[in-house]
CSV table of C-alpha atoms and ligand atoms in Angstrom, one decimal:
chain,number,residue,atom,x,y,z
Q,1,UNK,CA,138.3,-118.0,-66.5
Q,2,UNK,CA,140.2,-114.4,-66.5
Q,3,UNK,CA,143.5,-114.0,-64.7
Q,4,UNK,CA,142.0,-113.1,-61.4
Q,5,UNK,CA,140.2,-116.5,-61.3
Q,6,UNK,CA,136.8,-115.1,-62.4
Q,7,UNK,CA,134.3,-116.9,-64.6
Q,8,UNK,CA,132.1,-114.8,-65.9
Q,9,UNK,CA,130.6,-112.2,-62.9
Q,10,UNK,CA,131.5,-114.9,-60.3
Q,11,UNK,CA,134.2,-116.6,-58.1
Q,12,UNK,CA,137.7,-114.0,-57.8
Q,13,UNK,CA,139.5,-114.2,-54.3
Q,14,UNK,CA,138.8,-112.2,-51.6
Q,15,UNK,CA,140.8,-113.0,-48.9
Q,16,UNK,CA,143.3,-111.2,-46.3
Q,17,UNK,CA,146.0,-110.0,-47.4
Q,18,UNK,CA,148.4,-111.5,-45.5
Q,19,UNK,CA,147.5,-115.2,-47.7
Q,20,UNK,CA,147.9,-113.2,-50.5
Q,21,UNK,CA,151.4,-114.7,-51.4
Q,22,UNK,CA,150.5,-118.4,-50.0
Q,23,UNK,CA,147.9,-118.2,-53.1
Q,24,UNK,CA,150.3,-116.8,-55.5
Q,25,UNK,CA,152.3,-119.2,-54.6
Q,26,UNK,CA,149.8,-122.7,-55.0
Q,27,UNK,CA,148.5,-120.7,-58.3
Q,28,UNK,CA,152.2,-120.9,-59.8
Q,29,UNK,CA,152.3,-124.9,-58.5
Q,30,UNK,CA,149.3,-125.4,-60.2
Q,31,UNK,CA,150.2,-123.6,-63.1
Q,32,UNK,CA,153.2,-125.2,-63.6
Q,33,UNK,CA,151.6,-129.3,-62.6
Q,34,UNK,CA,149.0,-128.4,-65.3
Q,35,UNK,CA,151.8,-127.2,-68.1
Q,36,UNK,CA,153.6,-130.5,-67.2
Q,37,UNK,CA,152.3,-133.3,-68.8
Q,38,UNK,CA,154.3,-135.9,-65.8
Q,39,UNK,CA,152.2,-134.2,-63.5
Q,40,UNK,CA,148.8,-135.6,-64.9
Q,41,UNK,CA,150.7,-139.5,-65.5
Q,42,UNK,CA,152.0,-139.7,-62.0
Q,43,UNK,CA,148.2,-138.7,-60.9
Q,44,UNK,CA,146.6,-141.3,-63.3
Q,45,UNK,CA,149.4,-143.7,-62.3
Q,46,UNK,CA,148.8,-143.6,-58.3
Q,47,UNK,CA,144.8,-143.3,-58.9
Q,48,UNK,CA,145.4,-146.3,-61.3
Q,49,UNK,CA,146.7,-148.8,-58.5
Q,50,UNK,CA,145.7,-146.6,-55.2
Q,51,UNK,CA,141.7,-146.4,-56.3
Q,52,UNK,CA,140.4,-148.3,-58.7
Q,53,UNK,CA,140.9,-145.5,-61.8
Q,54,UNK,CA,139.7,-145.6,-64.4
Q,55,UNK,CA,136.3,-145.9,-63.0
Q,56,UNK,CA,134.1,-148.8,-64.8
Q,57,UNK,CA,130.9,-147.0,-66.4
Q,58,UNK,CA,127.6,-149.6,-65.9
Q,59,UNK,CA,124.8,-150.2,-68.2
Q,60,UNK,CA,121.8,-150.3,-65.9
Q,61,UNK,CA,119.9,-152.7,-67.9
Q,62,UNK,CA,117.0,-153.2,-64.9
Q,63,UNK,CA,116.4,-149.8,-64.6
Q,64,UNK,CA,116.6,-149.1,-68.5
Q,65,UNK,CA,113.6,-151.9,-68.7
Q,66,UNK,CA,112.0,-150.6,-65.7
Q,67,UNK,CA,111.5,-146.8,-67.1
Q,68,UNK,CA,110.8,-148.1,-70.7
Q,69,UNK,CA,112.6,-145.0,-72.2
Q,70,UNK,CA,116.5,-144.1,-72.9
Q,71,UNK,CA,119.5,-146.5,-72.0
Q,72,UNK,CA,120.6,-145.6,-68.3
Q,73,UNK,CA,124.3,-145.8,-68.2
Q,74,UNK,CA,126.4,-145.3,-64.5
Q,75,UNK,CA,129.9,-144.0,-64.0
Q,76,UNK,CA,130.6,-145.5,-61.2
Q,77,UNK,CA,132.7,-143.0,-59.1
Q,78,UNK,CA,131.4,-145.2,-55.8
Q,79,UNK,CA,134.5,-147.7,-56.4
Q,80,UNK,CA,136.7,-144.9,-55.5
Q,81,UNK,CA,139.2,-145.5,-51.8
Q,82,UNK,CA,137.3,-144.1,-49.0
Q,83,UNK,CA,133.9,-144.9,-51.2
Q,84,UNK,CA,133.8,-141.5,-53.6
Q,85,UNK,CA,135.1,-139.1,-56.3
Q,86,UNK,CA,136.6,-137.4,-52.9
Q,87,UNK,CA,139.8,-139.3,-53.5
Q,88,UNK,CA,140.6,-137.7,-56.8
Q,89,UNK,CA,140.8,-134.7,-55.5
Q,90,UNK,CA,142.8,-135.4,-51.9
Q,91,UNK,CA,145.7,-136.9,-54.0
Q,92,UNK,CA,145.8,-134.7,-56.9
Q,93,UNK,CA,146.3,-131.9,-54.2
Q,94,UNK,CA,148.6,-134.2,-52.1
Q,95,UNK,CA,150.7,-134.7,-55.2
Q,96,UNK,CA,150.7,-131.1,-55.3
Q,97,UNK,CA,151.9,-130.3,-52.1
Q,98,UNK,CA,154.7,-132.8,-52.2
Q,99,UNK,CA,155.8,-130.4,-55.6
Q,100,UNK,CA,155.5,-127.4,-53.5
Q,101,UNK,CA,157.9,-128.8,-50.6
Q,102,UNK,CA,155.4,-128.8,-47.9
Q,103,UNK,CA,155.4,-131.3,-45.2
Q,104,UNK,CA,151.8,-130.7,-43.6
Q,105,UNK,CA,147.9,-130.4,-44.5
Q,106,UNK,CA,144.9,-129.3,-43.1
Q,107,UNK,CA,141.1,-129.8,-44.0
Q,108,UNK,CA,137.9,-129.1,-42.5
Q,109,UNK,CA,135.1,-131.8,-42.5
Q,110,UNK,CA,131.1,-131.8,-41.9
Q,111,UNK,CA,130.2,-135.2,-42.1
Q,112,UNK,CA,133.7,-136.6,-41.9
Q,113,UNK,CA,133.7,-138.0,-45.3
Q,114,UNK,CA,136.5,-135.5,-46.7
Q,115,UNK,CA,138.4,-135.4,-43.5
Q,116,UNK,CA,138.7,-139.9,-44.0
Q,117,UNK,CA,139.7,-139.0,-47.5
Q,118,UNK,CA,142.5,-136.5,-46.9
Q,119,UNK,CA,143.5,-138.6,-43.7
Q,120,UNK,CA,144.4,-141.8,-46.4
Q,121,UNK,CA,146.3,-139.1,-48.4
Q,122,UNK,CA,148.7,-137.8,-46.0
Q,123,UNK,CA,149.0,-141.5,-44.6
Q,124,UNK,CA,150.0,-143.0,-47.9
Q,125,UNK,CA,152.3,-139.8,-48.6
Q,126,UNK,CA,153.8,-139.4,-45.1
Q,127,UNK,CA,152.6,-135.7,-44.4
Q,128,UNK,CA,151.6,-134.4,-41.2
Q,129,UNK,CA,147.7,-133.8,-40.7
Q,130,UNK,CA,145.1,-131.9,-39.0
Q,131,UNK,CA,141.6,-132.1,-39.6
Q,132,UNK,CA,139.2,-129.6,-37.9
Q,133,UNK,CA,135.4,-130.5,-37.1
Q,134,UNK,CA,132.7,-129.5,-35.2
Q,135,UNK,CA,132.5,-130.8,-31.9
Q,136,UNK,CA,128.8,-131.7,-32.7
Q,137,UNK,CA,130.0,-133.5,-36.0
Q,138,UNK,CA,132.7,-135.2,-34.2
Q,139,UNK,CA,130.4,-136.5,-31.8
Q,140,UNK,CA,127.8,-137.5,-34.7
Q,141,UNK,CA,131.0,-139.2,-36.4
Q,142,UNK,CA,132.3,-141.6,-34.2
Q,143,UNK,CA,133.2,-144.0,-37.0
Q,144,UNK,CA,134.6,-141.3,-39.2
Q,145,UNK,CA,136.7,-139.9,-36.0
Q,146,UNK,CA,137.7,-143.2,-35.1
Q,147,UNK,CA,139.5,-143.7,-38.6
Q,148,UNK,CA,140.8,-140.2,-39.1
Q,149,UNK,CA,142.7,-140.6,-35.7
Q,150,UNK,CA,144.1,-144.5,-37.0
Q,151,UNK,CA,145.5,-142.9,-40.0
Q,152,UNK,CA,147.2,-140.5,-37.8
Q,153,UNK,CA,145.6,-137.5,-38.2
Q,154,UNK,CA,144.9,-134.7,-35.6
Q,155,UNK,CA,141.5,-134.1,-35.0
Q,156,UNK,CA,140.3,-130.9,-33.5
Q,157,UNK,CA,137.1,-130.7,-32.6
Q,158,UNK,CA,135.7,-127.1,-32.9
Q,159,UNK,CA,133.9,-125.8,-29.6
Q,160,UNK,CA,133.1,-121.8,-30.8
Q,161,UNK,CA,130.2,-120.8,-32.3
Q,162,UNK,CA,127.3,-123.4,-33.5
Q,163,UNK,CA,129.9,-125.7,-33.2
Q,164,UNK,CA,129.9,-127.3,-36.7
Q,165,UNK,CA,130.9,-127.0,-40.5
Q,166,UNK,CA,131.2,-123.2,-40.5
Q,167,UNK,CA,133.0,-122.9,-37.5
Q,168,UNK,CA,135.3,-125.7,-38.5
Q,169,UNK,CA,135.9,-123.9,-41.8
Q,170,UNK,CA,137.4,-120.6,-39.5
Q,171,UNK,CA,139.3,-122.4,-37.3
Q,172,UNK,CA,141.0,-123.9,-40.6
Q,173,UNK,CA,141.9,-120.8,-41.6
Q,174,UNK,CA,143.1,-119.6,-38.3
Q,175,UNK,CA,145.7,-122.5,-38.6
Q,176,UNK,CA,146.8,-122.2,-41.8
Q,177,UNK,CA,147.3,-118.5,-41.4
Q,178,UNK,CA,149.7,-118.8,-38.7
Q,179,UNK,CA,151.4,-121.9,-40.8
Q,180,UNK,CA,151.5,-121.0,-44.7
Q,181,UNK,CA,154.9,-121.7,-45.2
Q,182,UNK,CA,154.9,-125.6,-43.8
Q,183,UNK,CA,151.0,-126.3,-44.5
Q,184,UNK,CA,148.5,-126.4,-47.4
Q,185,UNK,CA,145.0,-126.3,-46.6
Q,186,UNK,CA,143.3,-129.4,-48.9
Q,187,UNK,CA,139.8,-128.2,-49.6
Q,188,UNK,CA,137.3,-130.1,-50.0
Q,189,UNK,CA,134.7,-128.9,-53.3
Q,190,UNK,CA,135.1,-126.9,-56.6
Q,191,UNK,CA,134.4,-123.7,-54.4
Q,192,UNK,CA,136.6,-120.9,-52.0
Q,193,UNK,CA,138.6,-118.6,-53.4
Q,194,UNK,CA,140.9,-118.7,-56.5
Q,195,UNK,CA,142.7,-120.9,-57.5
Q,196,UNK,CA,141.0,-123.7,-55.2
Q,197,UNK,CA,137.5,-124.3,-58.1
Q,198,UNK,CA,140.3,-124.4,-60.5
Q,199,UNK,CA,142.5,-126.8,-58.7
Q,200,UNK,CA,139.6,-128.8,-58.0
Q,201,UNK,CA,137.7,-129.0,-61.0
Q,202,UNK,CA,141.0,-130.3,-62.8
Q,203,UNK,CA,141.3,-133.1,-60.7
Q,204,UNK,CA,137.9,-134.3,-61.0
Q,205,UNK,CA,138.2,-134.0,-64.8
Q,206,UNK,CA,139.9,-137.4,-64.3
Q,207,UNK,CA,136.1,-138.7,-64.0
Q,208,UNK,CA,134.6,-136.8,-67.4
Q,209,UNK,CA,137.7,-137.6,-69.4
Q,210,UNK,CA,137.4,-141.5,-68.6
Q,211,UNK,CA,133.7,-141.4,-69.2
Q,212,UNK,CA,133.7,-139.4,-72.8
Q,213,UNK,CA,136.3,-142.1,-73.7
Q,214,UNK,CA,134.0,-145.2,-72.5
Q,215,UNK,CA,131.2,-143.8,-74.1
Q,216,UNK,CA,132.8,-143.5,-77.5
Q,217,UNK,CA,134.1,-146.9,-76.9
Q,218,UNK,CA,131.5,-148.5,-75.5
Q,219,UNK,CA,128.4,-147.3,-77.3
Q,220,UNK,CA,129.9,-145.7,-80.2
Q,221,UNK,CA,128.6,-142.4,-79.5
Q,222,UNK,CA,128.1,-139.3,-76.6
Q,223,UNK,CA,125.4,-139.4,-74.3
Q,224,UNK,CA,122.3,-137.5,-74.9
Q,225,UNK,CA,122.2,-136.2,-71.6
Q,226,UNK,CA,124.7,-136.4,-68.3
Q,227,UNK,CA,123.3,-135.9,-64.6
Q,228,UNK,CA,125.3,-135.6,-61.4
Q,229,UNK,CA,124.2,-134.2,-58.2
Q,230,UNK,CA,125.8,-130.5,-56.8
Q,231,UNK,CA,126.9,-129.9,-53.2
Q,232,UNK,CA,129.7,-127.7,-54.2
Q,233,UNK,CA,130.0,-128.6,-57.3
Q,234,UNK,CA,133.0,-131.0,-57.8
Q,235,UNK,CA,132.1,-134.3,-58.8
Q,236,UNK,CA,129.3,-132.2,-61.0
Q,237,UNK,CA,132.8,-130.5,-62.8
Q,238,UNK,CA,134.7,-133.6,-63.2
Q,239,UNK,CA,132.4,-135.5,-64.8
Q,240,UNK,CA,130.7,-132.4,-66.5
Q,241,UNK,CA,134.1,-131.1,-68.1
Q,242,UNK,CA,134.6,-134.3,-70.3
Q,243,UNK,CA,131.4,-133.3,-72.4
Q,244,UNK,CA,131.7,-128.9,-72.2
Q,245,UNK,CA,132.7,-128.8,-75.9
Q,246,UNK,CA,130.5,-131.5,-77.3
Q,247,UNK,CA,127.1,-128.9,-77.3
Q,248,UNK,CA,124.8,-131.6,-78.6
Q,249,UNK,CA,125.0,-133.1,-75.0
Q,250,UNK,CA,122.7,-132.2,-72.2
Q,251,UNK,CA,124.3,-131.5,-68.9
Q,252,UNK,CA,122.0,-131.4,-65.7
Q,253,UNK,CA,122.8,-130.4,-62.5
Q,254,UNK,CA,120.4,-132.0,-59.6
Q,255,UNK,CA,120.7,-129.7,-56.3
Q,256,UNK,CA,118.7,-130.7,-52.9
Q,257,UNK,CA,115.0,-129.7,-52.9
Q,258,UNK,CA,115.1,-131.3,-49.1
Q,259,UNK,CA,111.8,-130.7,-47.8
Q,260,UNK,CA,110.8,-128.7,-51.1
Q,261,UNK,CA,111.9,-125.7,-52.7
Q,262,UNK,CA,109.2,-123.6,-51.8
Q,263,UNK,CA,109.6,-124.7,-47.5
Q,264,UNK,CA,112.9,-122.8,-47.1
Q,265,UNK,CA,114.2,-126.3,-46.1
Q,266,UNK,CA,116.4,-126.9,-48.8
Q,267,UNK,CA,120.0,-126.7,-50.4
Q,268,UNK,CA,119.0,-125.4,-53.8
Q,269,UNK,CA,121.0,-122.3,-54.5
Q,270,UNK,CA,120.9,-122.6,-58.8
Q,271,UNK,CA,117.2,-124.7,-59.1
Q,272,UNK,CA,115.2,-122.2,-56.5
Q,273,UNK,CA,114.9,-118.2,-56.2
Q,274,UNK,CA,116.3,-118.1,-52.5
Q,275,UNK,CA,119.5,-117.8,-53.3
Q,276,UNK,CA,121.7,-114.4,-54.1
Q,277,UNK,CA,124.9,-113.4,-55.7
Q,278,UNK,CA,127.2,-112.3,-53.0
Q,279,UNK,CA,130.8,-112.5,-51.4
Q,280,UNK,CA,131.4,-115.0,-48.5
Q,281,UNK,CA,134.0,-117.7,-47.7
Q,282,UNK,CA,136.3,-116.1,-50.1
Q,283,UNK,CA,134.6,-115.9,-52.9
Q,284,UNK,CA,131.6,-114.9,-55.5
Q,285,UNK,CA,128.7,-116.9,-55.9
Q,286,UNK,CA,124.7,-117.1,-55.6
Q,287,UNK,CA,124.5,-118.0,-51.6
Q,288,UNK,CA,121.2,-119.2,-49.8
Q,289,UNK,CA,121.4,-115.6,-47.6
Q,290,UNK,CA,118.3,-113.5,-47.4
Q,291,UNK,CA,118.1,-109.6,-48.4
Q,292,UNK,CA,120.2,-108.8,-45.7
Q,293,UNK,CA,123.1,-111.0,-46.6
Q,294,UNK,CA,122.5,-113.4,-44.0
Q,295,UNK,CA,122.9,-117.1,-44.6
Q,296,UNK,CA,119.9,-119.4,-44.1
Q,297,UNK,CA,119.6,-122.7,-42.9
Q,298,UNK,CA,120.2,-125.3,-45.3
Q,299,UNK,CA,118.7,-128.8,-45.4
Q,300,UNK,CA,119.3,-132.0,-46.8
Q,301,UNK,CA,118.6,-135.9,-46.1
Q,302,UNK,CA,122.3,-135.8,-48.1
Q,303,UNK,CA,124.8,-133.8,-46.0
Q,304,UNK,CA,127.2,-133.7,-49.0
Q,305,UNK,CA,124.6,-131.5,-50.8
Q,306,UNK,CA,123.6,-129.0,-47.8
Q,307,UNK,CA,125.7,-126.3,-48.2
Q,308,UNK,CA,125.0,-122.4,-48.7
Q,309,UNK,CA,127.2,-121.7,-51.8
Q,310,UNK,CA,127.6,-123.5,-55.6
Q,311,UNK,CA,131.2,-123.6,-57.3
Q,312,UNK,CA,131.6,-120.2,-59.5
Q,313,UNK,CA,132.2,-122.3,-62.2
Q,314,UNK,CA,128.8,-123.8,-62.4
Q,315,UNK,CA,127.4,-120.4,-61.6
Q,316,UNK,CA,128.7,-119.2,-64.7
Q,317,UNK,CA,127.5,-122.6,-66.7
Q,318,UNK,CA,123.8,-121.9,-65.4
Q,319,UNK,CA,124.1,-118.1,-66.4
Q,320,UNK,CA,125.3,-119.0,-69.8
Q,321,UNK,CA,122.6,-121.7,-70.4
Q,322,UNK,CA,125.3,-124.5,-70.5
Q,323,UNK,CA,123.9,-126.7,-67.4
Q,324,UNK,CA,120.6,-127.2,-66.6
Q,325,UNK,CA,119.9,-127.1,-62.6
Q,326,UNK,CA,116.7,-129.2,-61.4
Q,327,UNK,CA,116.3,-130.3,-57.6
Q,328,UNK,CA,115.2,-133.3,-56.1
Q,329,UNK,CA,113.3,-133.8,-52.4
Q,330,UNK,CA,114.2,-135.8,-50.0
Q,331,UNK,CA,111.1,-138.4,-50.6
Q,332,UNK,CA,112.0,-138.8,-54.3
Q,333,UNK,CA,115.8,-139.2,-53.4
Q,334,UNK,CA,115.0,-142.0,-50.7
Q,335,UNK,CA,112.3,-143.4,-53.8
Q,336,UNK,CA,115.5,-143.4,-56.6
Q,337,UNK,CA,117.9,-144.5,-54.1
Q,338,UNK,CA,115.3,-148.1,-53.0
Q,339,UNK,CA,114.6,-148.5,-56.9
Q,340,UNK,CA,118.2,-148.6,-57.9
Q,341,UNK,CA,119.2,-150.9,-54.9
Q,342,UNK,CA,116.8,-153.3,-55.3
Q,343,UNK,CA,117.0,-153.4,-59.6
Q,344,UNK,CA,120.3,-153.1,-60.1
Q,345,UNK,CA,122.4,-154.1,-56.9
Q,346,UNK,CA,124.1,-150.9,-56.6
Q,347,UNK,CA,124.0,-148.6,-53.2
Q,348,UNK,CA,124.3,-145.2,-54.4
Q,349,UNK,CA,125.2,-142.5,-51.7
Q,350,UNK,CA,122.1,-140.3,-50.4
Q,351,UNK,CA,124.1,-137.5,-52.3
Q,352,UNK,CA,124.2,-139.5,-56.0
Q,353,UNK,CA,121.0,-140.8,-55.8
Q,354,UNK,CA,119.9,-137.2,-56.4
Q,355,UNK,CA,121.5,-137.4,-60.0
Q,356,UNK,CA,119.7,-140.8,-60.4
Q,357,UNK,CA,116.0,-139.0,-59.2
Q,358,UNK,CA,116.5,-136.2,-61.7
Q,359,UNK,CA,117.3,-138.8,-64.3
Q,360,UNK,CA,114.3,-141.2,-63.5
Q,361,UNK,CA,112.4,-138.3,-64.0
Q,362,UNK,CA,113.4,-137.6,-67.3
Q,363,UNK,CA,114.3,-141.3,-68.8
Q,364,UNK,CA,111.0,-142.7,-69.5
Q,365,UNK,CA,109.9,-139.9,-71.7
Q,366,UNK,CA,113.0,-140.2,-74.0
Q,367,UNK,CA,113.2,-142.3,-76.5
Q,368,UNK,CA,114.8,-145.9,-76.2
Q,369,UNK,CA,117.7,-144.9,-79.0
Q,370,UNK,CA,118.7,-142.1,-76.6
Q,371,UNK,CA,121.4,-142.3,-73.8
Q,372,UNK,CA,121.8,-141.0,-70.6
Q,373,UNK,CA,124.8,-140.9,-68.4
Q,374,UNK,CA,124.4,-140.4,-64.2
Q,375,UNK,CA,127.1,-139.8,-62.2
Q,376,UNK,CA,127.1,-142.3,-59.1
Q,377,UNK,CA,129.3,-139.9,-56.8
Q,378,UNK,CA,129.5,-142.7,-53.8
Q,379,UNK,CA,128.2,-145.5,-52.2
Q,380,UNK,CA,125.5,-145.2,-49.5
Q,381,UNK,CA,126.9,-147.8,-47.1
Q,382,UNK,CA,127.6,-144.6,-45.1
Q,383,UNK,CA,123.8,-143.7,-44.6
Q,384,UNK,CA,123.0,-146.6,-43.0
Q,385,UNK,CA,120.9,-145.1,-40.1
Q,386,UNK,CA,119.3,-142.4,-42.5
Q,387,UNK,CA,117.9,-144.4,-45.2
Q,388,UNK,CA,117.0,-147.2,-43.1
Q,389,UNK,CA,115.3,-144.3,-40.8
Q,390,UNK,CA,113.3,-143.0,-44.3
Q,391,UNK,CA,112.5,-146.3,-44.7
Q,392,UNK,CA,110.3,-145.9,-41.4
Q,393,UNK,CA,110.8,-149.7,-40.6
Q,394,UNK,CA,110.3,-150.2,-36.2
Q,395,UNK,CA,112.3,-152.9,-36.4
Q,396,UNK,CA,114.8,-152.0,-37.8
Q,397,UNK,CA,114.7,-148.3,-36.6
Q,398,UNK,CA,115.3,-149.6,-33.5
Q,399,UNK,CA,118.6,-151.9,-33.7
Q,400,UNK,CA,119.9,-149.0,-35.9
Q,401,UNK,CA,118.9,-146.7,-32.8
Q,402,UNK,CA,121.1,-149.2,-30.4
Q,403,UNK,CA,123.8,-149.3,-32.6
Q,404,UNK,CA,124.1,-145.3,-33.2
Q,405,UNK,CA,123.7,-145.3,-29.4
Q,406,UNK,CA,127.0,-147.6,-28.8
Q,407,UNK,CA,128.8,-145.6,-30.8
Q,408,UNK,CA,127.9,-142.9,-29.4
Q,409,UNK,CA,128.7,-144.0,-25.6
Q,410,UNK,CA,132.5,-144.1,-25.1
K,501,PLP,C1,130.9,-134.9,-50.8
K,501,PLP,C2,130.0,-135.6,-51.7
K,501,PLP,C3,129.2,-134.9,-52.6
K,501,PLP,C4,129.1,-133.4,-52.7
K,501,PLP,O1,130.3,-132.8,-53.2
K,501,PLP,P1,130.4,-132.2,-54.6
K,501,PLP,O2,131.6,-131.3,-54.5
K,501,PLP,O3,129.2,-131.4,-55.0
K,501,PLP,O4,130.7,-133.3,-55.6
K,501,PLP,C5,128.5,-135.7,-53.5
K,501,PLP,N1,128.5,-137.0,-53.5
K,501,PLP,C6,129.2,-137.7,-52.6
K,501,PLP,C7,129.1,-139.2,-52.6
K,501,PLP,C8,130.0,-137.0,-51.6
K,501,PLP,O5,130.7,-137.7,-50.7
C-alpha cells in the first residue's frame, strides 16, 4: 500500500472534503494502535475471553474420506460471539474508538448481521449506537431488529430511495458528517475508502495468524491450498494474510456465481467479466456497473456475498496473480452446505459454504498427502428459512412460512 492508501491501481479515498480531517485523524489512531504492540494484546486479550479466540481449526475427517483426495482442514471462525469473523472486527474498531476519545458509533447493516455485531460492541464497551437499515431489511429482520434494539442500540430504519443497503449506507454518512467529532462510523468489510480496508484487514489477520500457527503445530507443515468465500473481502483478508509471504501456498477466493455467471444474476465482480474498475462508495475497485457506470443488480442465496464492489486489496492480489478467484452457484452452495451438515456435524453459513463448494471441487483431484485449509466464516443457523426453502421440502416449507409470518406480524 502507498501513502494514499492505494494498492496497486486500486482503493485511495475519495470522499468530501469536509471528512477529510475525521480520516486523518482515524489514520493517525490506527497508525499509532498498529506501532503499539499493547494495542494488539488488549485485542487478543478481550477476543480471548469475549469470543472464543483463538479459533479451533477442525480436521474434517468425513469429508476427507468422502472426496478420496487431500486432508480437508476447517478454521472455524463460526464459534465467533454473534456467530462469525464479524466480531473481530467490531471490537478491534471499538477498541479503537475508546483510543481516539469518542463516546458514539454508527454502522449500516443489510441483513442485520453486522449491525447485531456492532450492537454487542458498544454494549459491552458502554458507547452510544446507531445502526441504520433499510426499512425493507428491517422488516425482513425482525429477529436481528429485535436484538439490536435489547442491546440498546438505535435503529433507523431508512425510508428514501429503494429503501435498503445502499440507502442505509447514505444515511450513515449523512450522520456521521454532521457528528465526526463525537462518532466513528464502524464499517462493516475490508472495503470504502482509506484507511477503513486497512483497518479492517488488520483485524481479521487475528484469523490467518492463528491458523499459520495451528497448521505448523498441528500438521507440521503449511497448507497446500486455503479457500474462503469474498463478499467484501474481510474474512477472505484475515485469514488470507497469515499465508501472503509463504508463495508455495495456494490462496482461492470463492465469489457468488448466484444463478450463474453468465445470467447477470450474480455477485461475482473478480471470477466473471461483468464487473469494471471504477470510483463509487469512496473508493477504487472493479464494481458490477455496466458501460455506463451504473451498478447492476446483484444476487445471492448468501446476502453476505451480494454486494457490487471487492476490497482493493484483493483487487490488487487478483491483478498480481496472488489469489485465485473462482465462483460458486447457488445449487452447488446449497449441495456443499447439506454434505458438510450431514458428514461432519458442522452448519456452515450460506456465505462459508461457498469456500467449502470451491474446495470440494478441487479436493478429490489432489492428492491424499496434500492439505487444504477452508475458511468457515459463520454458522448457518441464521438461514433457517433459506436453506430449508432450497431444500424444497412442503412440509417443512410451510411451518418455516408460519413462523417467518409471526415474525413478521407485530
Ligand atoms: C458478512 C459475512 C461474510 C461476507 O463478508 P466478508 O467481508 O467478505 O468476509 C461472509 N461470511 C459470513 C458468515 C458473514 O456473516
Amino acid at each position: 500500500m502507498d501513502n494514499r492508501g492505494y494498492y496497486g491501481r486500486f482503493g485511495g479515498a475519495y470522499i468530501p472534503e469536509i471528512l477529510v480531517a475525521t480520516f486523518d485523524e482515524l489514520s493517525e489512531a490506527l497508525a499509532r494502535a498498529k506501532s503499539d504492540p499493547g494495542f494488539w494484546a488488549e485485542f487478543e486479550s478481550v477476543m480471548s475471553t469475549y469470543s472464543c479466540r483463538p479459533t479451533p481449526v477442525c480436521f474434517a475427517k468425513n469429508l476427507t474420506d468422502h472426496f478420496g483426495g487431500a486432508q480437508i482442514y476447517i478454521k472455524r471462525e463460526d464459534l465467533n460471539h454473534t456467530g462469525a469473523h464479524k466480531a473481530n472486527n467490531v471490537m478491534g474498531q471499538g477498541l479503537l474508538v475508546q483510543r481516539m476519545g469518542k463516546r458514539r458509533v454508527i454502522a449500516e447493516t443489510g441483513a442485520g448481521q453486522h449491525g447485531v455485531a456492532t450492537a454487542t460492541m458498544a454494549a459491552r464497551l458502554g458507547l452510544e449506537c446507531t445502526i441504520y437499515m433499510g426499512a425493507v431489511d428491517v422488516a425482513r429482520q425482525r429477529p436481528n431488529v429485535f436484538w439490536m434494539e435489547r442491546l440498546g442500540a438505535t435503529v433507523v430504519p431508512v425510508e428514501t430511495g429503494s429503501r435498503t443497503l445502499k440507502d442505509a449506507i447514505n444515511e450513515a454518512f449523512r450522520d456521521w458528517v454532521a457528528n465526526m467529532d463525537t462518532t466513528h462510523y464502524v464499517l462493516g468489510t475490508a472495503c470504502g475508502p482509506h484507511p477503513f480496508p486497512e483497518m479492517v484487514a488488520w483485524f481479521q489477520s487475528i484469523i490467518g495468524k492463528e491458523a499459520r500457527a495451528q497448521m505448523l503445530r498441528e500438521k507440521g507443515r503449511l497448507p497446500h491450498r486455503v479457500y474462503a468465500c469474498v463478499g467484501g473481502g474481510s474474512n477472505a483478508m484475515g485469514i488470507f494474510s497469515g499465508f501472503l509471504d509463504d508463495h508455495e501456498v495456494d490462496l482461492v477466493g470463492v465469489e457468488a456465481a448466484g444463478e450463474g455467471v453468465d445470467t447477470g444474476a450474480h455477485a461475482a465482480r473478480l471470477a466473471s467479466t461483468d464487473a469494471q474498475v471504477g470510483v463509487a462508495q469512496g473508493y477504487k475497485t472493479y464494481f458490477l456497473q455496466d458501460r455506463d457506470g451504473q451498478m447492476r443488480h446483484t444476487h445471492s442465496v448468501a446476502a453476505g456475498l451480494d454486494y457490487v464492489g471487492v476490497s482493493p486489496i484483493l483487487a490488487d492480489l487478483h491483478e498480481r496473480g496472488r489469489v485465485r478467484f473462482e465462483s460458486a452457484t447457488d445449487r452447488e452452495v446449497v449441495d456443499a452446505l447439506a454434505l458438510t451438515v450431514r458428514k461432519e456435524g458442522l452448519i456452515p453459513a450460506l456465505e462459508s459454504s461457498h469456500a467449502f463448494a470451491g474446495a470440494f471441487r478441487e479436493a478429490s483431484r489432489m492428492r491424499s498427502d496434500e492439505v487444504v485449509l477452508i475458511n468457515q466464516s459463520g454458522r448457518g443457523d441464521k438461514d433457517i428459512f433459506t436453506v430449508a426453502d432450497a431444500f424444497d421440502d412442503p412440509k417443512w416449507r410451510q411451518f418455516i412460512i408460519e413462523k417467518a409470518e409471526a415474525y413478521r406480524a407485530d
